[in-house]
Structure formats: structure tokens, C-alpha cells
Amino acid sequence: MTGKGKFIAWLISIIVVAAAVFVYIKFYFVFGEGVKAGELNQIVYKGWVWKTYEGRLIQTGFKGAKQGGSIQSNEFEFSVADDAVADSLMHCSGKHVELRYKEYRGMLPWRGMQKYIVTGIESVAEADHTTEIPVTVTEL
């Protein structure tokens, strides 16, 4: 092999290793793990090619927006890769749940549409619906 051929072989090897490291970090490296709690709003089974379980958890309270001080919904959107966990969540809609999850930097279509993947259910309780919205009546 000539010097030019060796250089091209090394360059291709470096590019392949760099691409493999990038794919691993982006799609398979667990960036974070934790537990989120709130009221399970929905869990659905959907998708065009790969059907996945997608859910939404409504967390109590509000979070402020970074611009202008407006109020945003405090929702946690997630995917579920394990059929047993998804089946259990299907019976928990409207209940207060604590969900264990893993966070990835990118999503894979066969794993789900979100970068947060729920891996387990910590607890389930009836939702507390005692929140009252204050109403002000003004006379005309």
C-alpha cells in the first residue's frame, strides 16, 4: 500500500469511528434519569410505520415563559418503549402518577417520538381535584 492509500484508509477509519461515536451519544447514551409526577392526561398508541406509545403528564403549577412573563402549560411529553408499562399506564388516565424516565439527546422512530422514555411507574394515586379557580364578578 502506498502512503496515499494508507492515508485514505486511516481517514476513512477515523470518519467511521467518529460517526459511530456521534450516533451512540445522540441516540443511545442516557443523558439523564429521573422521576416526574403529575396527572396523566393521555397515553396513545400511534405512528405511521412504527407504532409507539406516546403520553402527556400535566404537572401541578405553572412555569413562567422566558419572554414577557406569560404563563405556559407545564406538560411532560414522553414515549413508552415497554409494552407492559404502557398497558399499565392505559388504566391510569386522569390519576396522579410518578413516572421514572430516561432522557436521550435524540429520538429514534421505533423507540418513540419523544426524547424522554418512561421506563417504569413509581406510584399511582387518585388525582386531587380540589383546586379552585377564583372568579371575580363585576357589576355593570
N, CA and C of each residue as an Amber inpcrd file, in Angstrom:
protein
   420
   0.8530000  -1.1820000   0.0000000   0.0000000   0.0000000   0.0000000
   0.8940000   1.2390000   0.0000000   0.5270000   2.1910000  -0.7850000
   1.3090000   3.4210000  -0.8710000   0.9660000   4.3390000   0.2860000
   1.7180000   5.3930000   0.4350000   1.4680000   6.3690000   1.5010000
   0.1010000   7.0290000   1.3500000  -0.2850000   7.2630000   0.0960000
  -1.5920000   7.8760000  -0.1560000  -2.7210000   6.9100000   0.2140000
  -2.5470000   5.6260000  -0.0910000  -3.5510000   4.6150000   0.2410000
  -3.7070000   4.4390000   1.7450000  -2.5720000   4.4780000   2.4660000
  -2.6240000   4.3810000   3.9370000  -3.3550000   5.5790000   4.5390000
  -3.0630000   6.7480000   3.9880000  -3.7220000   7.9650000   4.4880000
  -5.2340000   7.8860000   4.2830000  -5.6720000   7.4510000   3.1300000
  -7.1070000   7.3310000   2.8390000  -7.7530000   6.2890000   3.7500000
  -7.0690000   5.1660000   3.9790000  -7.5950000   4.1330000   4.8810000
  -7.7360000   4.6760000   6.2980000  -6.7400000   5.3970000   6.7890000
  -6.8270000   5.9950000   8.1320000  -7.9410000   7.0340000   8.2000000
  -8.0560000   7.8520000   7.1760000  -9.0950000   8.8860000   7.1450000
 -10.4870000   8.2660000   7.1790000 -10.6990000   7.2270000   6.3950000
 -11.9980000   6.5360000   6.3900000 -12.2630000   5.9010000   7.7480000
 -11.2500000   5.2990000   8.3530000 -11.4050000   4.6880000   9.6810000
 -11.7900000   5.7250000  10.7260000 -11.1340000   6.8620000  10.6910000
 -11.4310000   7.9340000  11.6530000 -12.8520000   8.4450000  11.4490000
 -13.2760000   8.6120000  10.2040000 -14.6370000   9.0880000   9.9150000
 -15.6730000   8.0780000  10.4080000 -15.4300000   6.7730000  10.1920000
 -16.3720000   5.7370000  10.6350000 -16.4600000   5.7180000  12.1560000
 -15.3280000   5.7910000  12.8490000 -15.3340000   5.7880000  14.3210000
 -16.0330000   7.0450000  14.8430000 -15.7550000   8.2030000  14.2500000
 -16.3990000   9.4480000  14.6790000 -17.9120000   9.3790000  14.4720000
 -18.3540000   8.8160000  13.3520000 -19.7970000   8.6770000  13.0880000
 -20.4310000   7.7270000  14.0990000 -19.7530000   6.6260000  14.4210000
 -20.2890000   5.6730000  15.4050000 -20.4010000   6.3160000  16.7820000
 -19.3960000   7.0860000  17.1880000 -19.4440000   7.7790000  18.4780000
 -20.5750000   8.7950000  18.4950000 -20.7440000   9.5460000  17.4110000
 -21.8210000  10.5270000  17.3210000 -23.1920000   9.8570000  17.4530000
 -23.4160000   8.7630000  16.7100000 -24.7010000   8.0580000  16.7600000
 -24.9540000   7.5210000  18.1600000 -23.9390000   6.9620000  18.8040000
 -24.1130000   6.4340000  20.1560000 -24.4950000   7.5480000  21.1310000
 -23.7690000   8.6560000  21.1120000 -24.0460000   9.7510000  22.0460000
 -25.4080000  10.3750000  21.7620000 -25.7570000  10.5500000  20.5100000
 -27.0140000  11.2080000  20.1390000 -28.2450000  10.3460000  20.4420000
 -28.1660000   9.0250000  20.1980000 -29.3700000   8.2120000  20.2600000
 -29.3930000   7.1330000  21.3350000 -28.2400000   6.7400000  21.8650000
 -28.2200000   5.6220000  22.8070000 -27.6630000   5.9680000  24.1850000
 -26.8810000   7.0220000  24.3070000 -26.3320000   7.4340000  25.5950000
 -27.4380000   8.0600000  26.4440000 -27.6070000   7.5660000  27.6710000
 -28.6320000   8.1070000  28.5630000 -28.0820000   9.4000000  29.1550000
 -28.6590000  10.5240000  28.7370000 -28.2080000  11.8440000  29.1680000
 -28.6390000  12.1300000  30.6040000 -29.8270000  11.6850000  30.9800000
 -30.3320000  11.9210000  32.3270000 -31.4090000  10.9190000  32.6970000
 -31.5920000  10.7260000  33.9860000 -32.6410000   9.8550000  34.5150000
 -33.3330000  10.5820000  35.6420000 -34.5970000  10.2920000  35.8540000
 -35.3100000  10.9460000  36.9380000 -36.7260000  10.4510000  37.0890000
 -37.4660000  11.1790000  37.9270000 -38.8720000  10.8800000  38.1920000
 -39.6530000  12.1700000  38.0200000 -40.7500000  12.0980000  37.3090000
 -41.6700000  13.2340000  37.1600000 -43.0240000  12.8130000  37.7080000
 -43.7070000  13.7590000  38.3420000 -45.0150000  13.4790000  38.9240000
 -46.0400000  14.4660000  38.3770000 -47.2630000  13.9860000  38.2180000
 -48.3450000  14.8320000  37.7570000 -49.5390000  13.9800000  37.3740000
 -50.5220000  14.6360000  36.7890000 -51.7350000  13.9410000  36.3720000
 -51.5670000  13.4430000  34.9450000 -51.7830000  12.1340000  34.7530000
 -51.6520000  11.5470000  33.4230000 -52.8100000  12.0310000  32.5610000
 -52.4970000  12.8150000  31.5440000 -53.5110000  13.3880000  30.6690000
 -53.9120000  12.4120000  29.5750000 -52.9180000  11.7730000  28.9520000
 -53.2420000  10.8400000  27.8720000 -52.0890000   9.8760000  27.6560000
 -52.4230000   8.7370000  27.0990000 -51.4560000   7.7640000  26.5910000
 -52.0990000   7.1400000  25.3530000 -51.4210000   7.2440000  24.2230000
 -51.9740000   6.7590000  22.9670000 -50.9520000   5.8960000  22.2410000
 -51.4560000   5.0010000  21.4080000 -50.6340000   4.1290000  20.5810000
 -50.7710000   4.6200000  19.1550000 -49.7000000   5.1990000  18.6020000
 -49.8450000   5.7930000  17.2740000 -48.5290000   5.7310000  16.5080000
 -48.6260000   6.0040000  15.2200000 -47.4560000   6.0520000  14.3660000
 -47.7790000   5.6010000  12.9620000 -46.9910000   6.0640000  11.9900000
 -47.2050000   5.7000000  10.5920000 -46.5870000   4.3400000  10.2900000
 -45.3110000   4.1930000  10.5750000 -44.6180000   2.9400000  10.2830000
 -44.3920000   2.1640000  11.5730000 -43.7660000   2.8250000  12.5490000
 -43.5380000   2.2060000  13.8520000 -44.5670000   2.7420000  14.8310000
 -45.4360000   1.8920000  15.3160000 -46.4380000   2.2770000  16.3120000
 -45.7460000   2.3470000  17.6730000 -45.8970000   3.4810000  18.3460000
 -45.2940000   3.6630000  19.6630000 -46.3210000   4.2590000  20.6100000
 -46.0640000   4.1130000  21.8960000 -46.9300000   4.6880000  22.9170000
 -46.4140000   6.0830000  23.2570000 -47.2960000   7.0610000  23.1430000
 -46.9570000   8.4570000  23.4290000 -47.8920000   8.9640000  24.5180000
 -47.3430000   9.7060000  25.4770000 -48.1560000  10.1770000  26.5810000
 -47.8560000  11.6080000  26.9620000 -48.7400000  12.1380000  27.8030000
 -48.6030000  13.5110000  28.3040000 -48.9680000  13.5280000  29.7800000
 -48.1000000  14.1290000  30.5710000 -48.2960000  14.2790000  32.0060000
 -48.4360000  15.7670000  32.2990000 -49.5040000  16.1550000  32.9960000
 -49.7050000  17.5520000  33.3660000 -49.1920000  17.7210000  34.7900000
 -48.1520000  18.5420000  34.9350000 -47.5730000  18.7610000  36.2500000
 -48.2840000  19.9180000  36.9430000 -48.3480000  19.8620000  38.2600000
 -49.0330000  20.9110000  39.0090000 -48.2360000  22.2000000  38.9390000
 -48.9520000  23.3030000  38.9880000 -48.3150000  24.6120000  38.9590000
 -48.1100000  25.1020000  37.5400000 -47.4300000  26.2020000  37.4490000
 -47.1430000  26.8200000  36.1610000 -45.6660000  27.1290000  36.1060000
 -45.1450000  27.2330000  34.8870000 -43.7820000  27.7110000  34.7380000
 -43.8410000  28.9770000  33.8930000 -43.0620000  29.9370000  34.2470000
 -43.0540000  31.1990000  33.5310000 -42.2930000  31.0950000  32.2320000
 -42.7420000  31.8340000  31.2570000 -42.0350000  31.8580000  29.9770000
 -40.8090000  32.7470000  30.1150000 -39.8450000  32.5460000  29.2640000
 -38.6200000  33.3400000  29.3330000 -38.8290000  34.7530000  28.7990000
 -39.8410000  34.9200000  27.9550000 -40.0850000  36.2440000  27.4000000
 -41.4330000  36.7730000  27.8790000 -41.4370000  37.9740000  28.3440000
 -42.6840000  38.6790000  28.6240000 -43.4630000  38.2240000  29.8460000
 -43.0130000  37.2480000  30.5810000 -43.6920000  36.8330000  31.7960000
 -45.0250000  36.1370000  31.5790000 -45.3030000  35.6420000  30.3730000
 -46.5450000  34.9170000  30.1500000 -46.4670000  33.5450000  30.8030000
 -47.6090000  32.8940000  30.9600000 -47.6750000  31.6060000  31.6260000
 -47.8090000  30.5040000  30.5790000 -47.0290000  29.4290000  30.7700000
 -47.0930000  28.2920000  29.8650000 -47.5880000  27.0720000  30.6230000
 -48.1380000  26.1270000  29.8990000 -48.5420000  24.8680000  30.4950000
 -47.2980000  24.0880000  30.8960000 -47.3750000  23.3840000  31.9960000
 -46.2520000  22.6030000  32.4870000 -46.5000000  21.1380000  32.1400000
 -46.2780000  20.7830000  30.8830000 -46.5510000  19.4400000  30.3960000
 -45.2490000  18.6760000  30.2130000 -45.3160000  17.3850000  30.4380000
 -44.1900000  16.4790000  30.2190000 -44.6380000  15.4670000  29.1850000
 -44.1120000  15.5810000  27.9610000 -44.4720000  14.6570000  26.8890000
 -43.4130000  13.5670000  26.8260000 -43.8720000  12.3190000  26.7150000
 -42.9620000  11.1940000  26.8020000 -43.4080000  10.0690000  25.8810000
 -42.5030000   9.1160000  25.6780000 -42.7910000   7.8860000  24.9520000
 -42.5760000   6.7220000  25.9070000 -43.2100000   5.5950000  25.6010000
 -43.0450000   4.3790000  26.3960000 -42.6300000   3.2640000  25.4460000
 -41.4730000   2.6520000  25.7110000 -40.9760000   1.5810000  24.8480000
 -41.4220000   0.1990000  25.3290000 -41.7060000   0.0610000  26.6160000
 -42.0740000  -1.2310000  27.2020000 -43.5960000  -1.4100000  27.1570000
 -44.0560000  -2.4730000  26.4980000 -45.4940000  -2.7190000  26.3620000
 -46.1870000  -2.9150000  27.7040000 -45.5320000  -3.5440000  28.6690000
 -46.1400000  -3.7820000  29.9910000 -46.3590000  -2.4650000  30.7280000
 -45.3890000  -1.5550000  30.6640000 -45.5360000  -0.2400000  31.3090000
 -46.6430000   0.5490000  30.6140000 -46.6820000   0.5180000  29.3000000
 -47.7120000   1.2340000  28.5490000 -49.0980000   0.6950000  28.8730000
 -49.2350000  -0.6290000  28.9780000 -50.5300000  -1.2260000  29.3140000
 -50.9830000  -0.7840000  30.7000000 -50.0650000  -0.7310000  31.6460000
 -50.4150000  -0.2570000  32.9930000 -50.8460000   1.2070000  32.9650000
 -50.1500000   2.0280000  32.1770000 -50.4990000   3.4450000  32.0860000
 -51.8470000   3.6630000  31.4170000 -52.2470000   2.7580000  30.5390000
 -53.5470000   2.8820000  29.8740000 -54.6910000   2.8790000  30.8880000
 -54.4740000   2.3020000  32.0520000 -55.5060000   2.2460000  33.0940000
 -55.3630000   3.3690000  34.1180000 -54.4570000   4.3230000  33.8730000
 -54.1660000   5.3740000  34.8590000 -54.5450000   6.7750000  34.3940000
 -55.2180000   6.9050000  33.2660000 -55.5590000   8.2300000  32.7590000
 -56.3950000   8.9910000  33.7780000 -56.0050000  10.2290000  34.0370000
 -56.7160000  11.0720000  34.9980000 -56.2430000  10.8890000  36.4260000
 -55.2740000  10.0170000  36.6530000 -54.7600000   9.7820000  38.0050000
 -53.4120000  10.4600000  38.1820000 -53.0460000  10.6890000  39.4310000
 -51.7440000  11.2570000  39.7590000 -50.7200000  10.1280000  39.7420000
 -49.7010000  10.2580000  38.9020000 -48.6970000   9.2120000  38.7680000
 -47.2920000   9.7950000  38.9270000 -46.3740000   8.9610000  39.3640000
 -44.9540000   9.2850000  39.3720000 -44.2920000   8.3290000  38.3910000
 -43.6350000   8.8900000  37.3930000 -43.0510000   8.0930000  36.3200000
 -41.5300000   8.1910000  36.3280000 -40.8700000   7.0640000  36.2350000
 -39.4110000   7.0170000  36.1020000 -39.1030000   7.0730000  34.6060000
 -38.1190000   7.9060000  34.2400000 -37.8050000   8.0780000  32.8170000
 -36.3050000   8.1890000  32.5770000 -35.9400000   7.9990000  31.3030000
 -34.5860000   8.2330000  30.8200000 -34.6610000   9.2930000  29.7320000
 -33.6750000  10.1690000  29.7200000 -33.6270000  11.2260000  28.7110000
 -32.4730000  10.9580000  27.7510000 -32.7900000  10.9830000  26.4670000
 -31.7900000  10.8260000  25.4240000 -31.6780000  12.1490000  24.6780000
 -30.5860000  12.3790000  23.9740000 -30.4020000  13.6240000  23.2180000
 -31.1500000  13.6020000  21.8890000 -31.5400000  12.4430000  21.4200000
 -32.2820000  12.3470000  20.1600000 -33.3070000  11.2340000  20.2320000
 -34.2670000  11.2790000  19.3380000 -35.3070000  10.2370000  19.3230000
 -35.0790000   9.2940000  18.1520000 -35.5110000   8.0520000  18.3550000
 -35.4930000   7.0430000  17.3070000 -36.9360000   6.6510000  17.0180000
 -37.3380000   6.5310000  15.7520000 -38.7470000   6.3040000  15.4400000
 -39.3240000   5.0140000  16.0320000 -38.5210000   3.9860000  16.2070000
 -39.0330000   2.7280000  16.7850000 -39.0430000   2.7470000  18.3030000
 -38.3930000   3.7500000  18.9160000 -38.3870000   3.8850000  20.3750000
 -39.4770000   4.8500000  20.8300000 -39.8540000   5.7890000  19.9820000
 -40.8820000   6.7570000  20.3230000 -40.6050000   8.1050000  19.6910000
 -41.5780000   9.0010000  19.7870000 -41.4720000  10.3100000  19.1600000
 -40.8820000  11.3700000  20.0790000 -40.5490000  11.0110000  21.3060000
 -40.0120000  11.9560000  22.2800000 -38.6100000  11.5250000  22.6980000
 -37.8620000  12.4760000  23.2690000 -36.5440000  12.1080000  23.7790000
 -36.6090000  11.6140000  25.2210000 -37.7840000  11.7290000  25.8520000
 -37.9980000  11.1910000  27.1990000 -38.7170000   9.8470000  27.0800000
 -38.1120000   8.7860000  27.6140000 -38.6680000   7.4380000  27.5370000
 -38.9930000   6.9700000  28.9510000 -40.2760000   6.7470000  29.2220000
 -40.6950000   6.2670000  30.5410000 -40.3470000   4.7880000  30.6420000
 -39.6590000   4.4510000  31.7390000 -39.2090000   3.0720000  31.9450000
 -39.9580000   2.3730000  33.0690000 -40.7070000   3.1240000  33.8830000
 -41.4310000   2.4870000  34.9770000 -42.3790000   3.4430000  35.6670000
 -43.2630000   2.8700000  36.4780000 -44.2360000   3.6400000  37.2550000
 -43.8490000   3.5060000  38.7200000 -43.6110000   4.6380000  39.3710000
 -43.2380000   4.6350000  40.7850000 -44.4660000   4.5160000  41.6830000
 -45.5050000   5.3040000  41.3910000 -46.7250000   5.2520000  42.2020000
 -47.9080000   5.7810000  41.4010000 -49.1040000   5.3710000  41.8400000
 -50.3610000   5.8190000  41.2330000 -51.3150000   6.1530000  42.3690000
 -51.9660000   7.3210000  42.2920000 -52.9360000   7.7390000  43.3000000
 -54.0520000   8.5020000  42.5960000 -55.1780000   8.5950000  43.2740000
 -56.2720000   9.3950000  42.7210000 -55.8370000  10.8530000  42.6420000
 -56.2150000  11.5320000  41.5840000 -55.8310000  12.9270000  41.3850000
 -56.5970000  13.8220000  42.3430000 -55.9130000  14.8470000  42.8300000
 -56.5180000  15.8230000  43.7300000 -57.1250000  16.9340000  42.8860000
 -58.4430000  16.9780000  42.8350000 -59.1300000  17.9910000  42.0260000
 -59.7760000  19.0580000  42.8980000 -59.0920000  19.4570000  43.9550000
 -59.6690000  20.4590000  44.8470000 -59.2430000  21.8770000  44.4990000
 -58.4890000  22.0270000  43.4240000 -58.0530000  23.3520000  43.0150000
 -59.2590000  24.1800000  42.5740000 -59.3560000  25.3740000  43.1250000
 -60.4560000  26.2580000  42.7510000 -59.8960000  27.4330000  41.9750000
 -60.5910000  27.7920000  40.9400000 -60.2070000  28.9560000  40.1520000
 -61.0170000  30.1310000  40.6620000 -60.3530000  31.1650000  41.1310000
 -61.1010000  32.3140000  41.6440000 -61.8580000  33.0350000  40.5480000
 -63.0900000  33.3610000  40.8050000 -63.9360000  34.0610000  39.8580000
 -64.3220000  35.4070000  40.4650000 -64.0980000  36.4480000  39.7290000
 -64.4560000  37.7900000  40.1680000 -65.6790000  38.2540000  39.3970000
 -66.7240000  38.6100000  40.0960000 -67.9410000  39.0720000  39.4420000
 -67.9690000  40.5950000  39.5480000 -68.1290000  41.2240000  38.4180000
 -68.2350000  42.6820000  38.4040000 -69.6310000  43.0840000  37.9810000
 -70.1260000  44.0520000  38.6630000 -71.4840000  44.5260000  38.3070000
 -71.3730000  45.5770000  37.2400000 -72.3170000  45.5480000  36.3260000
 -72.3220000  46.5150000  35.2310000 -73.1740000  47.6800000  35.5490000
